[in-house]
PDB file of C-alpha atoms in Angstrom:
ATOM      1  CA  MET M   1      24.012 -21.269  49.227  1.00 91.00           C
ATOM      2  CA  LYS M   2      25.091 -24.779  48.161  1.00 93.00           C
ATOM      3  CA  ILE M   3      28.300 -25.494  46.268  1.00 94.00           C
ATOM      4  CA  GLY M   4      26.464 -26.278  43.018  1.00 95.00           C
ATOM      5  CA  ASP M   5      24.878 -22.830  43.008  1.00 95.00           C
ATOM      6  CA  VAL M   6      28.234 -21.225  43.804  1.00 96.00           C
ATOM      7  CA  SER M   7      29.803 -23.179  40.957  1.00 96.00           C
ATOM      8  CA  LYS M   8      27.232 -21.847  38.489  1.00 97.00           C
ATOM      9  CA  GLN M   9      27.544 -18.250  39.697  1.00 96.00           C
ATOM     10  CA  THR M  10      31.344 -18.210  39.671  1.00 96.00           C
ATOM     11  CA  ARG M  11      31.950 -20.525  36.707  1.00 96.00           C
ATOM     12  CA  CYS M  12      34.329 -22.531  38.926  1.00 96.00           C
ATOM     13  CA  LYS M  13      34.003 -26.296  38.911  1.00 96.00           C
ATOM     14  CA  ILE M  14      32.917 -27.905  42.161  1.00 96.00           C
ATOM     15  CA  GLU M  15      36.196 -29.845  42.315  1.00 97.00           C
ATOM     16  CA  THR M  16      38.127 -26.594  41.893  1.00 97.00           C
ATOM     17  CA  ILE M  17      36.200 -24.915  44.713  1.00 96.00           C
ATOM     18  CA  ARG M  18      36.938 -27.840  47.017  1.00 96.00           C
ATOM     19  CA  TYR M  19      40.596 -27.784  45.953  1.00 96.00           C
ATOM     20  CA  TYR M  20      40.864 -24.074  46.763  1.00 96.00           C
ATOM     21  CA  GLU M  21      39.396 -24.809  50.177  1.00 94.00           C
ATOM     22  CA  ARG M  22      41.873 -27.662  50.813  1.00 95.00           C
ATOM     23  CA  ILE M  23      44.903 -25.562  49.932  1.00 93.00           C
ATOM     24  CA  GLY M  24      43.676 -22.509  51.805  1.00 91.00           C
ATOM     25  CA  VAL M  25      43.010 -20.138  48.910  1.00 92.00           C
ATOM     26  CA  ILE M  26      39.486 -19.731  50.255  1.00 91.00           C
ATOM     27  CA  ASP M  27      38.167 -20.541  53.699  1.00 91.00           C
ATOM     28  CA  PRO M  28      35.761 -23.449  53.991  1.00 91.00           C
ATOM     29  CA  PRO M  29      32.327 -22.006  54.708  1.00 92.00           C
ATOM     30  CA  PRO M  30      30.331 -22.950  57.765  1.00 91.00           C
ATOM     31  CA  ARG M  31      28.146 -26.015  57.521  1.00 90.00           C
ATOM     32  CA  ARG M  32      24.409 -25.997  57.673  1.00 88.00           C
ATOM     33  CA  GLY M  33      23.522 -29.598  58.339  1.00 88.00           C
ATOM     34  CA  ALA M  34      25.312 -31.794  55.812  1.00 87.00           C
ATOM     35  CA  TYR M  35      25.952 -28.932  53.388  1.00 88.00           C
ATOM     36  CA  ARG M  36      28.445 -26.112  53.233  1.00 89.00           C
ATOM     37  CA  ASP M  37      26.717 -22.744  53.372  1.00 93.00           C
ATOM     38  CA  TYR M  38      28.433 -20.313  51.003  1.00 94.00           C
ATOM     39  CA  GLY M  39      27.795 -16.589  51.109  1.00 93.00           C
ATOM     40  CA  LEU M  40      28.311 -13.517  48.955  1.00 94.00           C
ATOM     41  CA  ARG M  41      31.897 -13.055  50.209  1.00 92.00           C
ATOM     42  CA  ASP M  42      32.752 -16.590  49.034  1.00 94.00           C
ATOM     43  CA  ILE M  43      31.327 -15.885  45.585  1.00 95.00           C
ATOM     44  CA  GLU M  44      33.256 -12.621  45.285  1.00 94.00           C
ATOM     45  CA  ARG M  45      36.478 -14.311  46.387  1.00 94.00           C
ATOM     46  CA  LEU M  46      36.046 -17.205  43.938  1.00 96.00           C
ATOM     47  CA  ARG M  47      35.354 -14.792  41.080  1.00 97.00           C
ATOM     48  CA  PHE M  48      38.514 -12.905  42.028  1.00 96.00           C
ATOM     49  CA  VAL M  49      40.541 -16.147  42.040  1.00 96.00           C
ATOM     50  CA  ARG M  50      39.078 -17.320  38.713  1.00 97.00           C
ATOM     51  CA  ARG M  51      39.802 -14.002  37.005  1.00 97.00           C
ATOM     52  CA  ALA M  52      43.336 -13.842  38.412  1.00 96.00           C
ATOM     53  CA  ARG M  53      43.972 -17.408  37.223  1.00 96.00           C
ATOM     54  CA  GLU M  54      42.601 -16.491  33.760  1.00 96.00           C
ATOM     55  CA  LEU M  55      45.243 -13.754  33.671  1.00 96.00           C
ATOM     56  CA  GLY M  56      47.887 -16.362  34.465  1.00 95.00           C
ATOM     57  CA  PHE M  57      48.621 -15.482  38.073  1.00 96.00           C
ATOM     58  CA  SER M  58      49.984 -18.427  40.039  1.00 94.00           C
ATOM     59  CA  LEU M  59      48.131 -19.628  43.122  1.00 94.00           C
ATOM     60  CA  GLU M  60      50.920 -18.130  45.227  1.00 93.00           C
ATOM     61  CA  GLU M  61      50.402 -14.763  43.532  1.00 94.00           C
ATOM     62  CA  VAL M  62      46.630 -15.088  43.951  1.00 95.00           C
ATOM     63  CA  ARG M  63      47.072 -15.679  47.677  1.00 92.00           C
ATOM     64  CA  ALA M  64      49.284 -12.594  47.928  1.00 91.00           C
ATOM     65  CA  LEU M  65      46.745 -10.506  46.023  1.00 92.00           C
ATOM     66  CA  LEU M  66      43.889 -11.762  48.191  1.00 90.00           C
ATOM     67  CA  ASP M  67      45.881 -10.733  51.254  1.00 86.00           C
ATOM     68  CA  LEU M  68      46.111  -7.257  49.739  1.00 85.00           C
ATOM     69  CA  THR M  69      42.432  -6.776  48.944  1.00 76.00           C
ATOM     70  CA  PRO M  70      41.274  -3.240  49.661  1.00 68.00           C
ATOM     71  CA  GLY M  71      41.483  -2.183  53.253  1.00 67.00           C
ATOM     72  CA  PRO M  72      43.024   0.498  55.441  1.00 69.00           C
ATOM     73  CA  ASP M  73      46.514  -1.056  55.480  1.00 69.00           C
ATOM     74  CA  VAL M  74      46.734  -1.880  51.777  1.00 69.00           C
ATOM     75  CA  HIS M  75      48.917   0.099  49.454  1.00 73.00           C
ATOM     76  CA  CYS M  76      48.418  -0.158  45.728  1.00 84.00           C
ATOM     77  CA  ASP M  77      52.184  -0.225  45.210  1.00 87.00           C
ATOM     78  CA  GLN M  78      52.297  -3.764  46.661  1.00 88.00           C
ATOM     79  CA  VAL M  79      49.659  -4.934  44.204  1.00 89.00           C
ATOM     80  CA  GLN M  80      51.388  -3.071  41.402  1.00 91.00           C
ATOM     81  CA  SER M  81      54.664  -4.804  42.220  1.00 93.00           C
ATOM     82  CA  ILE M  82      53.074  -8.253  41.988  1.00 93.00           C
ATOM     83  CA  ALA M  83      51.332  -7.315  38.725  1.00 95.00           C
ATOM     84  CA  GLU M  84      54.535  -5.873  37.234  1.00 96.00           C
ATOM     85  CA  GLN M  85      56.486  -9.005  38.107  1.00 95.00           C
ATOM     86  CA  HIS M  86      53.758 -11.129  36.528  1.00 96.00           C
ATOM     87  CA  LEU M  87      53.759  -8.926  33.423  1.00 97.00           C
ATOM     88  CA  GLY M  88      57.515  -9.448  33.138  1.00 97.00           C
ATOM     89  CA  ASN M  89      56.958 -13.214  33.262  1.00 95.00           C
ATOM     90  CA  VAL M  90      54.246 -12.958  30.599  1.00 96.00           C
ATOM     91  CA  ARG M  91      56.541 -10.930  28.339  1.00 97.00           C
ATOM     92  CA  ALA M  92      59.351 -13.465  28.794  1.00 97.00           C
ATOM     93  CA  LYS M  93      56.972 -16.270  27.834  1.00 96.00           C
ATOM     94  CA  LEU M  94      55.851 -14.315  24.774  1.00 97.00           C
ATOM     95  CA  ALA M  95      59.479 -13.867  23.716  1.00 97.00           C
ATOM     96  CA  ASP M  96      60.064 -17.607  24.174  1.00 97.00           C
ATOM     97  CA  LEU M  97      56.967 -18.368  22.107  1.00 97.00           C
ATOM     98  CA  ALA M  98      58.163 -16.024  19.340  1.00 97.00           C
ATOM     99  CA  ARG M  99      61.520 -17.838  19.242  1.00 96.00           C
ATOM    100  CA  MET M 100      59.731 -21.191  19.080  1.00 94.00           C
ATOM    101  CA  GLU M 101      57.526 -19.933  16.267  1.00 96.00           C
ATOM    102  CA  THR M 102      60.558 -18.800  14.268  1.00 95.00           C
ATOM    103  CA  ALA M 103      62.399 -22.100  14.798  1.00 91.00           C
ATOM    104  CA  LEU M 104      59.381 -24.220  13.885  1.00 91.00           C
ATOM    105  CA  THR M 105      58.617 -22.110  10.819  1.00 92.00           C
ATOM    106  CA  LYS M 106      62.197 -22.583   9.616  1.00 90.00           C
ATOM    107  CA  LEU M 107      62.075 -26.338  10.185  1.00 88.00           C
ATOM    108  CA  ILE M 108      58.706 -26.737   8.473  1.00 88.00           C
ATOM    109  CA  ARG M 109      59.937 -24.788   5.434  1.00 88.00           C
ATOM    110  CA  GLN M 110      62.799 -27.276   5.139  1.00 85.00           C
ATOM    111  CA  CYS M 111      60.370 -30.200   4.924  1.00 84.00           C
ATOM    112  CA  GLY M 112      60.331 -31.653   1.423  1.00 77.00           C
ATOM    113  CA  THR M 113      63.647 -30.025   0.512  1.00 79.00           C
ATOM    114  CA  THR M 114      65.810 -32.950   1.642  1.00 70.00           C
ATOM    115  CA  SER M 115      66.054 -36.568   0.544  1.00 70.00           C
ATOM    116  CA  ASP M 116      63.208 -38.910   1.470  1.00 71.00           C
ATOM    117  CA  ASP M 117      65.216 -40.546   4.257  1.00 74.00           C
ATOM    118  CA  ARG M 118      65.824 -37.248   6.095  1.00 80.00           C
ATOM    119  CA  CYS M 119      63.386 -35.140   8.038  1.00 84.00           C
ATOM    120  CA  PRO M 120      64.579 -31.728   9.224  1.00 82.00           C
ATOM    121  CA  VAL M 121      62.075 -31.639  12.092  1.00 85.00           C
ATOM    122  CA  LEU M 122      63.044 -35.066  13.433  1.00 86.00           C
ATOM    123  CA  GLU M 123      66.753 -34.330  12.969  1.00 84.00           C
ATOM    124  CA  SER M 124      66.417 -31.089  14.897  1.00 85.00           C
ATOM    125  CA  LEU M 125      64.547 -32.794  17.728  1.00 86.00           C
ATOM    126  CA  ALA M 126      67.215 -35.484  17.844  1.00 89.00           C
ATOM    127  CA  GLY M 127      69.889 -32.814  18.246  1.00 85.00           C
ATOM    128  CA  GLY M 128      70.917 -32.483  14.605  1.00 57.00           C
ATOM    129  CA  GLU M 129      71.310 -29.205  12.805  1.00 54.00           C
ATOM    130  CA  GLY M 130      67.880 -29.048  11.103  1.00 44.00           C
TER     131      GLY M 130
END
């Protein structure tokens, strides 16, 4: 199968597929003449990578998860550990976003309550109290 067909089936851009090959996330497929010949395993792997990336896993985490794909020596606890660590990172980001939301809401509410030559948002960004 040619890369354009793989791109359509996996919803991965051609440039992304080539990038994953360059950095070793997926193996480059064998060539058939001038074209790369992708197979079902390549499609499954790219779908796995795309879905993991949609969930926010880093490429390093994706590589680790791909190394742990089901097999006789794989233990779910290793996968669970990676997922739990990622979940902790997601929760930390959510907490940061909540703090940002609160700070921005407070600053925006102050807009229009000061003299015309003062802007609470700009003062806060410049290191003022805001």
